[in-house]
Coordinates of C-alpha atoms in Angstrom, one line a residue:
X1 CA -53.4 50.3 28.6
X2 CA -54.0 48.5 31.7
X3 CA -52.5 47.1 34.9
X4 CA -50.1 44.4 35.3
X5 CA -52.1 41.8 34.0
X6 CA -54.2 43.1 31.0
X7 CA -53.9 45.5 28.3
X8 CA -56.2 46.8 26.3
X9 CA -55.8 46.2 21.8
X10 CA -59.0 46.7 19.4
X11 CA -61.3 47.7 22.6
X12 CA -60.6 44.3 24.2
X13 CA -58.7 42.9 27.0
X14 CA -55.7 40.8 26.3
X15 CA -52.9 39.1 28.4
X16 CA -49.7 40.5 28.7
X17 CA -48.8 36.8 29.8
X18 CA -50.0 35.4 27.3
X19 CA -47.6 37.6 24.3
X20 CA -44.0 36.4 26.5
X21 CA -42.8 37.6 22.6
X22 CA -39.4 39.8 23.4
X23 CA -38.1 42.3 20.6
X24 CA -34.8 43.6 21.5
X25 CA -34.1 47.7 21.9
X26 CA -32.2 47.2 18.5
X27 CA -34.8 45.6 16.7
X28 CA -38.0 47.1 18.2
X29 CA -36.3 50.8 18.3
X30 CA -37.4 51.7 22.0
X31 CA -35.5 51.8 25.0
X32 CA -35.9 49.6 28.3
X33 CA -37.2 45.7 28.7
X34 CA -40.6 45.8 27.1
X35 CA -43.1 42.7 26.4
X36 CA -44.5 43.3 22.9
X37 CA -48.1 41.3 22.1
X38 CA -47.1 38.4 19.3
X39 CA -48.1 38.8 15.6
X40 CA -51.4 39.4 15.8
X41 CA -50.9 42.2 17.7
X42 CA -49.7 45.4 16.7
X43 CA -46.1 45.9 18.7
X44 CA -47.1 49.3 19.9
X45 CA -48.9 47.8 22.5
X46 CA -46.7 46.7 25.0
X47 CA -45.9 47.3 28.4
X48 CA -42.5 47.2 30.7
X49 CA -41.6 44.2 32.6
X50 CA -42.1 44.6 36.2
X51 CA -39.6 44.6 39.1
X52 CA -41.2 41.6 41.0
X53 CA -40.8 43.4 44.3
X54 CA -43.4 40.6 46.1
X55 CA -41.4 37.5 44.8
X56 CA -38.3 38.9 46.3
X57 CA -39.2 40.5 49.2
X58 CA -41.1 36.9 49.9
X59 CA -37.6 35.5 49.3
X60 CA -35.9 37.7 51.6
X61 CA -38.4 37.3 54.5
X62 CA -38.1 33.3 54.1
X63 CA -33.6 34.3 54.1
X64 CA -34.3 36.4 57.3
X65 CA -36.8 34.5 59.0
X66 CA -34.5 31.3 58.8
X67 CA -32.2 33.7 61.6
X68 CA -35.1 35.5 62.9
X69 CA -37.8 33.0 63.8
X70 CA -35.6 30.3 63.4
X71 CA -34.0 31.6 66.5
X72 CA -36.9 32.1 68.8
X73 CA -37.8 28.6 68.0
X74 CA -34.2 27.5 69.0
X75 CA -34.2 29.6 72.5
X76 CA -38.0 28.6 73.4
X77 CA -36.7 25.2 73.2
X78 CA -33.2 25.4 74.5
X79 CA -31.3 22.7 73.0
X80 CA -28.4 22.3 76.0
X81 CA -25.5 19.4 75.2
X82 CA -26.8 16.3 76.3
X83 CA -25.9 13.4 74.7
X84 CA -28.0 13.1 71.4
X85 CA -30.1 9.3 70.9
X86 CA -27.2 8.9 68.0
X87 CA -24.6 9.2 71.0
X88 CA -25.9 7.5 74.1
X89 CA -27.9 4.3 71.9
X90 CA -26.1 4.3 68.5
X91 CA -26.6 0.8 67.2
X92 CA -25.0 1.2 63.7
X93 CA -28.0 0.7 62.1
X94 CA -30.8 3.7 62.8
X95 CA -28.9 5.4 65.3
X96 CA -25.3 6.7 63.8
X97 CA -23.9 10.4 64.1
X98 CA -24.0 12.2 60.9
X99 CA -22.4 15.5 59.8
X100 CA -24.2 18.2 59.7
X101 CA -24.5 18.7 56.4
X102 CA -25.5 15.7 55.1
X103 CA -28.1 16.2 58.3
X104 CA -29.7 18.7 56.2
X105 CA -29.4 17.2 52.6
X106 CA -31.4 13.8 53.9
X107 CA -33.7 16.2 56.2
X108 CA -34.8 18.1 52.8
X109 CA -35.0 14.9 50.9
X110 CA -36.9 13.3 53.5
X111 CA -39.9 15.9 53.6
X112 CA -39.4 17.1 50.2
X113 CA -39.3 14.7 47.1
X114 CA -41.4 16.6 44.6
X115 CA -43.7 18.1 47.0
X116 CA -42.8 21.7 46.7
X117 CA -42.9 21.4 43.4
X118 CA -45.9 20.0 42.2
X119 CA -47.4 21.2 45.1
X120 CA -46.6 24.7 44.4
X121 CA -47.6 24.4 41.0
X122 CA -51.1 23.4 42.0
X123 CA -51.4 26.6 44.7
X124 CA -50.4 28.9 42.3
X125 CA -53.6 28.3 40.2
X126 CA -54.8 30.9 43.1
X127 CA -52.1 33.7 41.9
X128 CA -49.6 35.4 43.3
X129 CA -51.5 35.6 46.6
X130 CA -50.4 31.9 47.5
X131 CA -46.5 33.9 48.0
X132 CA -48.1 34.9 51.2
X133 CA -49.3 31.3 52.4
X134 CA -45.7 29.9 51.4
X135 CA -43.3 33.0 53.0
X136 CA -45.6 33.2 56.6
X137 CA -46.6 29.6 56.9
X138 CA -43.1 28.6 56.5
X139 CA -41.6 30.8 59.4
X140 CA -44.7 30.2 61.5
X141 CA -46.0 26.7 60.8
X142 CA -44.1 24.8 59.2
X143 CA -40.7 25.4 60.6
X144 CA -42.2 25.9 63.9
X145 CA -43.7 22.3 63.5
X146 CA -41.1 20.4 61.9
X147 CA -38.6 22.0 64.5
X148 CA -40.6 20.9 67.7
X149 CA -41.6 17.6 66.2
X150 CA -37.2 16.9 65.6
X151 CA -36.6 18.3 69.1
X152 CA -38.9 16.6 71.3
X153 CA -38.2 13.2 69.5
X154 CA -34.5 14.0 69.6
X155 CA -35.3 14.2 74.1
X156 CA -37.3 11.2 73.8
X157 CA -34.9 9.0 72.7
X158 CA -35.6 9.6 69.0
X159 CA -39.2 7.8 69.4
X160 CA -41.4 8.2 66.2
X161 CA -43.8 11.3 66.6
X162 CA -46.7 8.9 67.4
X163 CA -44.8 8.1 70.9
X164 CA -44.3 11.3 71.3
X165 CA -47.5 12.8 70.8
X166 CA -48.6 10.1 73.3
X167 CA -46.7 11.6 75.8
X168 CA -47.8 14.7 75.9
X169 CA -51.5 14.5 74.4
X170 CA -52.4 10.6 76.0
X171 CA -52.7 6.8 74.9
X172 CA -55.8 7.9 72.7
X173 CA -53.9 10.4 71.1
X174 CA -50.9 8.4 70.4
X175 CA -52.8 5.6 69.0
X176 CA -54.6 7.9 66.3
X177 CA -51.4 9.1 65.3
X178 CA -50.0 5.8 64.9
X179 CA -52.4 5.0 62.5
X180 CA -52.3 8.4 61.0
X181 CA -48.7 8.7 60.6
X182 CA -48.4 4.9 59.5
X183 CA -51.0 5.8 56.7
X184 CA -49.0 8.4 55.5
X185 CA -45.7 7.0 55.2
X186 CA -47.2 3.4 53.4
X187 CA -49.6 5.6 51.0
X188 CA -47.1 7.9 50.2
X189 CA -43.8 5.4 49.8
X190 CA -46.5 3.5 47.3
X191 CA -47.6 6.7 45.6
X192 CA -43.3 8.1 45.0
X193 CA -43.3 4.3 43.7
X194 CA -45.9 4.5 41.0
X195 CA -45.2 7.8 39.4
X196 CA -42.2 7.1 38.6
X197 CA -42.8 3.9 37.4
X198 CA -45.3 5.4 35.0
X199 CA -43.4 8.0 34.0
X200 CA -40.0 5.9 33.3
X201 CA -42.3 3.7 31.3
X202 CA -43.9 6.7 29.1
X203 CA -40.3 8.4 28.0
X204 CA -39.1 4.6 27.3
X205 CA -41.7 4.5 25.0
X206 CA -41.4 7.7 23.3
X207 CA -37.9 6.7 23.0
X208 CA -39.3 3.4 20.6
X209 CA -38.3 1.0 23.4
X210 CA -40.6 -2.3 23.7
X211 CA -41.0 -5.2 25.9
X212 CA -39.9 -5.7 29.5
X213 CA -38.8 -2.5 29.8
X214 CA -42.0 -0.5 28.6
X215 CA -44.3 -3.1 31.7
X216 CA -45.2 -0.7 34.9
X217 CA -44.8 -3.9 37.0
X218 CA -41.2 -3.9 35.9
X219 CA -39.8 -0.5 36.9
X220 CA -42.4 -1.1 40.2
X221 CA -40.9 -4.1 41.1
X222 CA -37.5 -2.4 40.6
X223 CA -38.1 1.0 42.8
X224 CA -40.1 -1.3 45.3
X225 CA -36.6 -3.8 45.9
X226 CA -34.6 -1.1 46.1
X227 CA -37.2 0.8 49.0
X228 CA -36.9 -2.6 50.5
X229 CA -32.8 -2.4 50.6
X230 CA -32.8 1.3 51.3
X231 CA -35.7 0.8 54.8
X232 CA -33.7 -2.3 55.7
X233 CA -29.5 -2.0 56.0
X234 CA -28.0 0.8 57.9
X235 CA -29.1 4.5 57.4
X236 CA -25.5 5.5 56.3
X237 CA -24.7 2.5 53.9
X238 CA -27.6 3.4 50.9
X239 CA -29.5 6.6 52.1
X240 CA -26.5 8.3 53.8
X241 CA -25.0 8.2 50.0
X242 CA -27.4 8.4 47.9
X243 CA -30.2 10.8 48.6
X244 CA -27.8 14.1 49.5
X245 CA -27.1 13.9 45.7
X246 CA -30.5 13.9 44.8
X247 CA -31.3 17.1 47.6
X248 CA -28.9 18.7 45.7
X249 CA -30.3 18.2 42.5
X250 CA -33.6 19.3 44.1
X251 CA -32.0 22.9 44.8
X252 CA -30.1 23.0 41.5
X253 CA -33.4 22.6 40.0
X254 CA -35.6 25.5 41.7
X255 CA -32.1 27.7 41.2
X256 CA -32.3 27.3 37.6
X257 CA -36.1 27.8 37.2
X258 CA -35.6 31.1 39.4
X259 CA -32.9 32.4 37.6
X260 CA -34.4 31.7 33.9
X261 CA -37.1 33.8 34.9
X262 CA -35.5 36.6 36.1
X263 CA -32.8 36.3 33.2
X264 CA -35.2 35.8 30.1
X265 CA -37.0 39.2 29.6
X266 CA -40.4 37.3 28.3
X267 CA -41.4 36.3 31.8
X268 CA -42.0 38.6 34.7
X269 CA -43.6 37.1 38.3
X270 CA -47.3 38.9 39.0
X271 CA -47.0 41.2 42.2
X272 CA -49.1 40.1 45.0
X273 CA -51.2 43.5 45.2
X274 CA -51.7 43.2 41.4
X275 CA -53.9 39.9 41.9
X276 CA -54.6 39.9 45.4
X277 CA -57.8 37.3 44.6
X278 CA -58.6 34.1 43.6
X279 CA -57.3 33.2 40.3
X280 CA -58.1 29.7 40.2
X281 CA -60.3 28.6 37.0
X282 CA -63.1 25.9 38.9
X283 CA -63.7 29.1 41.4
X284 CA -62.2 26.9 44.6
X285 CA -61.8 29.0 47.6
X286 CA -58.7 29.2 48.8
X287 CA -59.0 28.9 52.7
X288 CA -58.7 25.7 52.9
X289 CA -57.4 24.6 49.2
X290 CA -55.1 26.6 48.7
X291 CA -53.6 26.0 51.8
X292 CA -54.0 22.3 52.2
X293 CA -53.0 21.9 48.3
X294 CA -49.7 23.5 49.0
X295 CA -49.1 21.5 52.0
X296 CA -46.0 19.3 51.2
X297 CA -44.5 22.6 50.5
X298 CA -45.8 24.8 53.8
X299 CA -46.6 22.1 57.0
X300 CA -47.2 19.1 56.4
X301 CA -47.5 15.8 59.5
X302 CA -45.7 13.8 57.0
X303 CA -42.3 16.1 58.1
X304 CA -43.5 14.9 61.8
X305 CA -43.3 11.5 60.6
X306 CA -39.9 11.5 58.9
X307 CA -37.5 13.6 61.1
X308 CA -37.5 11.4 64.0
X309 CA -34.8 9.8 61.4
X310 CA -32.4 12.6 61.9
X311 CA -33.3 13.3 65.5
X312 CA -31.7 9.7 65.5
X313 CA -28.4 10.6 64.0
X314 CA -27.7 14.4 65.5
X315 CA -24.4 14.8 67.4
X316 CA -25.3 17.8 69.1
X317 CA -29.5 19.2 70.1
X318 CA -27.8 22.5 68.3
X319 CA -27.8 21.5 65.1
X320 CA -31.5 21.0 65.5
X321 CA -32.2 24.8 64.0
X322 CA -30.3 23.9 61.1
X323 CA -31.7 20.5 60.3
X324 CA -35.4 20.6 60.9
X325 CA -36.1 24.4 60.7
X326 CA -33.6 25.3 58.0
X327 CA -34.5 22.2 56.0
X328 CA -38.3 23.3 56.3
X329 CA -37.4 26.8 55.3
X330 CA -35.1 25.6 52.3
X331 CA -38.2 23.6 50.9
X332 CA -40.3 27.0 51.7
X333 CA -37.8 29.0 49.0
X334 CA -38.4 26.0 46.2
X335 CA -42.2 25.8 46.7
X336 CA -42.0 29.6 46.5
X337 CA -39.7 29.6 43.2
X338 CA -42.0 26.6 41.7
X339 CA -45.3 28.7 42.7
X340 CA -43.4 32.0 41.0
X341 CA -43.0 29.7 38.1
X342 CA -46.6 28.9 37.7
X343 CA -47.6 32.0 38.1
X344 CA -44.8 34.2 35.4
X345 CA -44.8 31.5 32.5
X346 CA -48.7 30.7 31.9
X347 CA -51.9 32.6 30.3
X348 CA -54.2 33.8 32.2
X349 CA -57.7 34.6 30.9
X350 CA -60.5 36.5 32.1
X351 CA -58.4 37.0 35.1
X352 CA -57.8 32.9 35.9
X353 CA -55.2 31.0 35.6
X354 CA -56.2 28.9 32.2
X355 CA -52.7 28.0 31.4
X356 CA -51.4 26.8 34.2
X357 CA -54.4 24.6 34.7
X358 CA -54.1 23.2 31.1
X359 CA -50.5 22.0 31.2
X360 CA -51.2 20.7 35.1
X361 CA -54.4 18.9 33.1
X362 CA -52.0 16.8 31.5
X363 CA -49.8 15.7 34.3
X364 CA -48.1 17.3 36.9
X365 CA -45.0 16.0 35.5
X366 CA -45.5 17.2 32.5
X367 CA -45.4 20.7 34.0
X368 CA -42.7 20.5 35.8
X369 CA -40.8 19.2 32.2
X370 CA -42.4 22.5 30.4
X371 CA -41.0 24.9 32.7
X372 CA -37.7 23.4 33.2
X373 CA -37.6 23.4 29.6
X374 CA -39.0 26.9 29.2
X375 CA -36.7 28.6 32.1
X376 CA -33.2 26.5 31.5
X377 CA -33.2 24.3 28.0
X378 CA -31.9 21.3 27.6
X379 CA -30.1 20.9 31.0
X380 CA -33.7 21.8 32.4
X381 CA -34.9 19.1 30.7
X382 CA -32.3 16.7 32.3
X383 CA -32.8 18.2 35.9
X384 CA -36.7 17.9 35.4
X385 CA -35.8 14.4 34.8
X386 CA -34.0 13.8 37.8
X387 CA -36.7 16.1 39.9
X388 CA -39.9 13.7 38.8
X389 CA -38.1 9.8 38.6
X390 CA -35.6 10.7 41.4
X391 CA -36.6 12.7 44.3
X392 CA -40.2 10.9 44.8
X393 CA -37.8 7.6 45.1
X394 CA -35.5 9.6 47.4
X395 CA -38.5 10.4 49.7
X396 CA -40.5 7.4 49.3
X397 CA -37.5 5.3 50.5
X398 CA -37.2 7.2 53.9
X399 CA -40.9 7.1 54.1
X400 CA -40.9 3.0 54.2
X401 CA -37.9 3.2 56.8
X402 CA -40.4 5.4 58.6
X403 CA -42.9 3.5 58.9
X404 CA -40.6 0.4 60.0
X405 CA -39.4 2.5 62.9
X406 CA -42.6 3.6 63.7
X407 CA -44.3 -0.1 64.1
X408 CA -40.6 -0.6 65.9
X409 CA -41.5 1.9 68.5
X410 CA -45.4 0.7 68.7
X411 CA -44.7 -3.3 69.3
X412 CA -41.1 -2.5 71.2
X413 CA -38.9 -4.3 68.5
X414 CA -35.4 -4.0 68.5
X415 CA -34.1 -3.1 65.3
X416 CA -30.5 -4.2 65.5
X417 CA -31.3 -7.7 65.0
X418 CA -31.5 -8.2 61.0
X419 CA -34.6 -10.9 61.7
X420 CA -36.8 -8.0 64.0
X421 CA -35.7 -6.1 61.3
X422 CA -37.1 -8.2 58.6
X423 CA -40.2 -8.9 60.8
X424 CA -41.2 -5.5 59.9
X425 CA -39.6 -5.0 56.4
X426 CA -41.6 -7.6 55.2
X427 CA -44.8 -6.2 56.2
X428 CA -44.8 -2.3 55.6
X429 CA -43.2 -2.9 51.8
X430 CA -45.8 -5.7 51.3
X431 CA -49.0 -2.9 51.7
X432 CA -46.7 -0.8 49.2
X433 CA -46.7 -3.5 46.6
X434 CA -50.2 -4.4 46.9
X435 CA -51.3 -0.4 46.4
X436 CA -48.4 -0.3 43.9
X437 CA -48.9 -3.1 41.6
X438 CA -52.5 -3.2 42.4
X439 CA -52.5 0.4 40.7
X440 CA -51.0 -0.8 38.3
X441 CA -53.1 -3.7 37.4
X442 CA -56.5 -1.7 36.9
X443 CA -57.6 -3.2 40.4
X444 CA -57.2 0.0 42.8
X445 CA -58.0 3.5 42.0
X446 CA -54.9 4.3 43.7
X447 CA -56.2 8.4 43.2
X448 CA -59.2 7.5 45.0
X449 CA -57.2 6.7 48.2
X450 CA -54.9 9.4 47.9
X451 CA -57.2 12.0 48.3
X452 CA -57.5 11.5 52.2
X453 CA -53.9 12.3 52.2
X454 CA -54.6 15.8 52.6
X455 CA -57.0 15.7 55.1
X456 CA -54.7 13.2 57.0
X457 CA -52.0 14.9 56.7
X458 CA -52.9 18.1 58.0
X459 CA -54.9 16.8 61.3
X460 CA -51.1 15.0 62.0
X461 CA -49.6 18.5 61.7
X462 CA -52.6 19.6 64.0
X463 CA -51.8 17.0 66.4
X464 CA -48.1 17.3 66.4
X465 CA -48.5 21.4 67.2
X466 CA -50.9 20.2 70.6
X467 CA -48.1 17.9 71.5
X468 CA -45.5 20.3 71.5
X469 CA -47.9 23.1 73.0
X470 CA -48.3 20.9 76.0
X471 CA -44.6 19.9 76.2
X472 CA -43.8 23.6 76.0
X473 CA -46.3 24.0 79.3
X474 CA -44.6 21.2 81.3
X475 CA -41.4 22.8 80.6
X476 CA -42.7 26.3 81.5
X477 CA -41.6 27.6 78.4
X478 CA -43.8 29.9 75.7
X479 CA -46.3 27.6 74.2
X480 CA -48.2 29.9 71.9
X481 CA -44.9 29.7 69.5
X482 CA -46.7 25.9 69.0
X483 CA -50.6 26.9 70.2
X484 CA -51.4 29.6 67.8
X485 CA -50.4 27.6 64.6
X486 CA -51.7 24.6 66.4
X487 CA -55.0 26.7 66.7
X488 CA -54.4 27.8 63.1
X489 CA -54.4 24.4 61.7
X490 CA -57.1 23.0 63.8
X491 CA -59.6 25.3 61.8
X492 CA -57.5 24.1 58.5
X493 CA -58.1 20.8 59.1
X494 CA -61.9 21.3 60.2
X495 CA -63.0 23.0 57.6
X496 CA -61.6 20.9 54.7
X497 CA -63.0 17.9 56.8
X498 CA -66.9 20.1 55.8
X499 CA -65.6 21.0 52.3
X500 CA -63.7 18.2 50.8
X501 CA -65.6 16.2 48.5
X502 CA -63.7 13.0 49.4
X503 CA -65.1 14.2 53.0
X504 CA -68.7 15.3 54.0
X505 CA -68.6 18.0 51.3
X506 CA -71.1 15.3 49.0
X507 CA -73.9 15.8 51.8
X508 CA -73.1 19.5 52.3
X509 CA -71.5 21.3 49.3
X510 CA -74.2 22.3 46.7
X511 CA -74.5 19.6 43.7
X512 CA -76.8 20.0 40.0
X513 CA -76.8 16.9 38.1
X514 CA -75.8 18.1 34.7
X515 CA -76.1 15.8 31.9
X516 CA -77.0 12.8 34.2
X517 CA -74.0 13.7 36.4
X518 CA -73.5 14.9 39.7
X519 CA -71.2 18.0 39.8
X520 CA -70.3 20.4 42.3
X521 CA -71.7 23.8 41.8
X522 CA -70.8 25.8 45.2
X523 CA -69.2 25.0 48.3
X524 CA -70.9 25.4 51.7
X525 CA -68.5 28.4 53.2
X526 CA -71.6 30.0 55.1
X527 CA -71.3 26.7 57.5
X528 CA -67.8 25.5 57.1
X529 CA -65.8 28.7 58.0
X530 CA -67.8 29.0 61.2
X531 CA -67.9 25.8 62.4
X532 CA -64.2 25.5 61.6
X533 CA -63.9 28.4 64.2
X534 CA -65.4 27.5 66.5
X535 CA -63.8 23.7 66.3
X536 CA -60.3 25.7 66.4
X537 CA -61.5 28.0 69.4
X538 CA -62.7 24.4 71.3
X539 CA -59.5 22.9 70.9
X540 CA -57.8 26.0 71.9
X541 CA -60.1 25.9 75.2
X542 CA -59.9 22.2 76.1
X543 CA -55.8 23.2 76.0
X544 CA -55.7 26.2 78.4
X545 CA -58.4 24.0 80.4
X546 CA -55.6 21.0 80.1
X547 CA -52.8 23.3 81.5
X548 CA -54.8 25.4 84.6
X549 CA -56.0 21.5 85.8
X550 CA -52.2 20.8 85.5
X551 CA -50.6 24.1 87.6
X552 CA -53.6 23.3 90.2
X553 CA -52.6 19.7 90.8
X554 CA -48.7 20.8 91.2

């Protein structure tokens, strides 16, 4: 008998993950929770479930760290009680105070959709080590970044993070973030547009429906209208409603998967020192994969981008640690439940995670259906439903109102007026529909573009961190809260930048044509990780440089 993992039938190795076969003490005769092999193998070989000690000590740290680190973030940036943007310019429109609560519903909504899910199904092709990535870069990225970026728009007047970034960082700055943030929001309102478009249209037709309501264009057409409603009339009239539900929905969902896990006896959560190494099947290394992959789940720019909308309807700077850094942490506990899920309820072969990677082959949606199904039945079925139509259009909504306030605060347009409004409506949901329907249509390979998201999306983070490191400085406050993830990311983003095949890794990854195709055979590590470094260790220099020229000048 082996480890966790394996044991060992007819002199060969074999899955415990892969029996998931329970025989009750009645039936099976032994005492204690035991996994017994299926059929084909003889029920004396089994082994007891584990205590999954690393998936609930991760949990608890992410619980604790909301109060711990959460803190330090809130006294390094002293929220005091001015009056709020939502108090001093409320407009009715984009500026309105909210309660706190539904604060915190639209703030998950906002940065979440299905992004900790999926997401955290893809990292957890690399095992149970991508816990660690989810628990610490929660607590010390991602909350740290989606804090600061809410705060400092929240004392700027609720400005998108483009003008705020400019502020602190410079005019060249704050134009490449304009264009970076703007990207993001437009690619991914058009890409929460088109999935679940496709997938409405693929259980209509397993359902023997036909015509109208089986056409893609249709249910795009539909989601894009409503997106144009939703970024248009006032944040509390549609959104204010609507999305909380969905938020909720969103943590019903990763409570049931946790809890079918831990309450059917078949599936048990790998520890982390049991399969501290790559898992993943195609050998990808997981700094930076894993940790880009899992972005929308960890740190992610597009949070940047979206929670100027809540620094626009806060009553009060202190309910900043609950809204931006307990939102960030809440989506840290779902892409941790979804990455447990990925890793308890697959096969893994040779020591990879073949399972997982063959029901993610199919669709990502598709996996998120089999576990809900697998963890919580029928209602998991309905939830799954609700988690891959529903939250992407919850997200994708805010994304386009987003970008409409962020061209707002780039051309100076005042957005009370319904025709300044419109001006920019009209615009930002017309490059949706063209990605969208053009998807749709055959004529853009909408994938193609969506693989710069990553890249883009991290370098915003990156930026984002800078700006609050130097906003820290001029405040005389501790900056390496913001500076050391700042530095972090910069080395993140860099090395993807040299690894990424959608990036320069076709010049400098190694490639074989096999069978009259090009494929990748190994990535260039030896010169990525160090130039990635040293990249991180410039930016880190041309900072401290920044801050000494600044104290000598005072």
């Amino acid at each position: 008998m082996k480890s966790d993992s394996l044991v060992r039938h007819a002199g060969k190795m074999l899955d415990i993950t892969a029996c998931r076969r329970y025989n009750s003490t009645k039936s099976a005769g032994i005492s204690g929770d035991l996994f017994v092999m299926s059929a084909q193998i003889p029920p004396a070989v089994c082994v007891k479930r584990g205590f999954m000690v690393s998936f609930f000590v991760c949990l608890a740290i992410l619980i604790d760290g909301y109060f711990v680190c959460g803190k330090l973030a809130s006294n390094t940036f002293a929220p005091d009680d001015r009056d709020t943007p939502a108090v001093k310019s409320s407009d009715g429109v984009d500026y309105a105070v909210l309660p706190r609560w539904k604060l915190f519903l639209l703030q998950l909504i906002n940065i979440s959709g299905p992004g900790p899910v999926f997401a955290a199904l893809q990292g957890a092709l690399w095992g149970p080590m991508v816990f660690l990535w989810i628990t610490f870069g929660t607590l010390l990225a991602g909350g740290i970044h989606d804090y600061f970026a809410g705060m400092m728009s929240t004392r700027t007047g609720g400005s998108a993070i483009s003008e705020t970034a400019g502020i602190y960082l410079g005019s060249a700055v704050k134009n490449i973030t304009r264009v970076l943030s703007l990207v993001l929001l437009i690619l991914l309102g058009a890409a929460f547009a088109v999935g679940p478009a496709g997938l409405i249209v693929t259980l209509l037709r397993q359902s023997g429906a036909e015509g109208m309501l089986t056409a893609a264009r249709f249910w795009l057409s539909v989601i894009l209208v409503y997106y144009f409603v939703a970024a248009f009339f006032p944040i509390d009239k549609l959104i204010g409603r609507v999305c909380p539900i969905f938020s909720i929905c969103l943590i019903l969902m990763a409570a049931g998967v946790a809890c079918g896990i831990v309450i059917r006896p078949e599936y048990t959560i790998p520890e982390i020192w049991s399969g501290f190494r790559s898992m993943h099947p195609a050998g990808v290394p997981p700094f930076p994969f894993m940790l880009v992959t899992t972005a929308c789940g960890v740190i992610s720019g597009f949070h940047a981008a979206q929670s100027p909308l809540m620094a626009r309807c806060m009553k009060s700077e202190r309910q900043g640690r609950s809204v931006f850094y307990g939102a960030m942490v809440c989506e840290g506990i779902i892409a941790l439940i979804w990455a447990a899920a990925g890793c308890a309820l697959y096969p893994i072969t040779g020591g990879l995670n073949t399972g997982l990677q063959a029901i993610l082959d199919g669709s990502q949606a598709a996996a998120v259906f089999d576990v809900c199904a697998k963890t919580m039945g029928g209602i998991g079925i309905a939830l799954a439903m609700l988690g891959v139509i529903a939250c992407p259009i919850t997200s994708g909504d805010t994304a386009f109102r987003s970008a409409r306030l962020t061209l707002a605060d780039w051309f100076k347009i005042d957005q009370k007026n319904y025709a300044n409004r419109l001006k920019l409506c009209v615009p930002v949901l017309g490059a949706g529909a063209i990605l969208g329907i053009g998807n749709a249509l055959g004529k853009i390979d909408y994938n193609v573009i969506w693989r710069y998201f990553s890249w883009s999306n991290q370098t915003l983070a990156m930026i984002v961190l800078w700006a609050a490191s130097m906003y820290l400085f001029q405040q005389k406050k501790n900056y390496w809260i913001t500076a050391v993830p700042a530095t972090f990311m910069s080395a993140v983003s860099c090395t993807y930048f040299i690894l990424g095949e959608e990036c320069l890794g076709q010049l400098l990854n190694k490639h074989e044509v096999v069978d009259g195709a090009r494929k990748l055979v190994a990535y260039n590590t030896a010169l990525a990780y160090p130039v990635g470094i040293v990249f991180a260790a410039a930016l880190l220099g041309i900072f401290l440089y920044a801050t000494r020229k600044q104290t000598a000048k005072a």
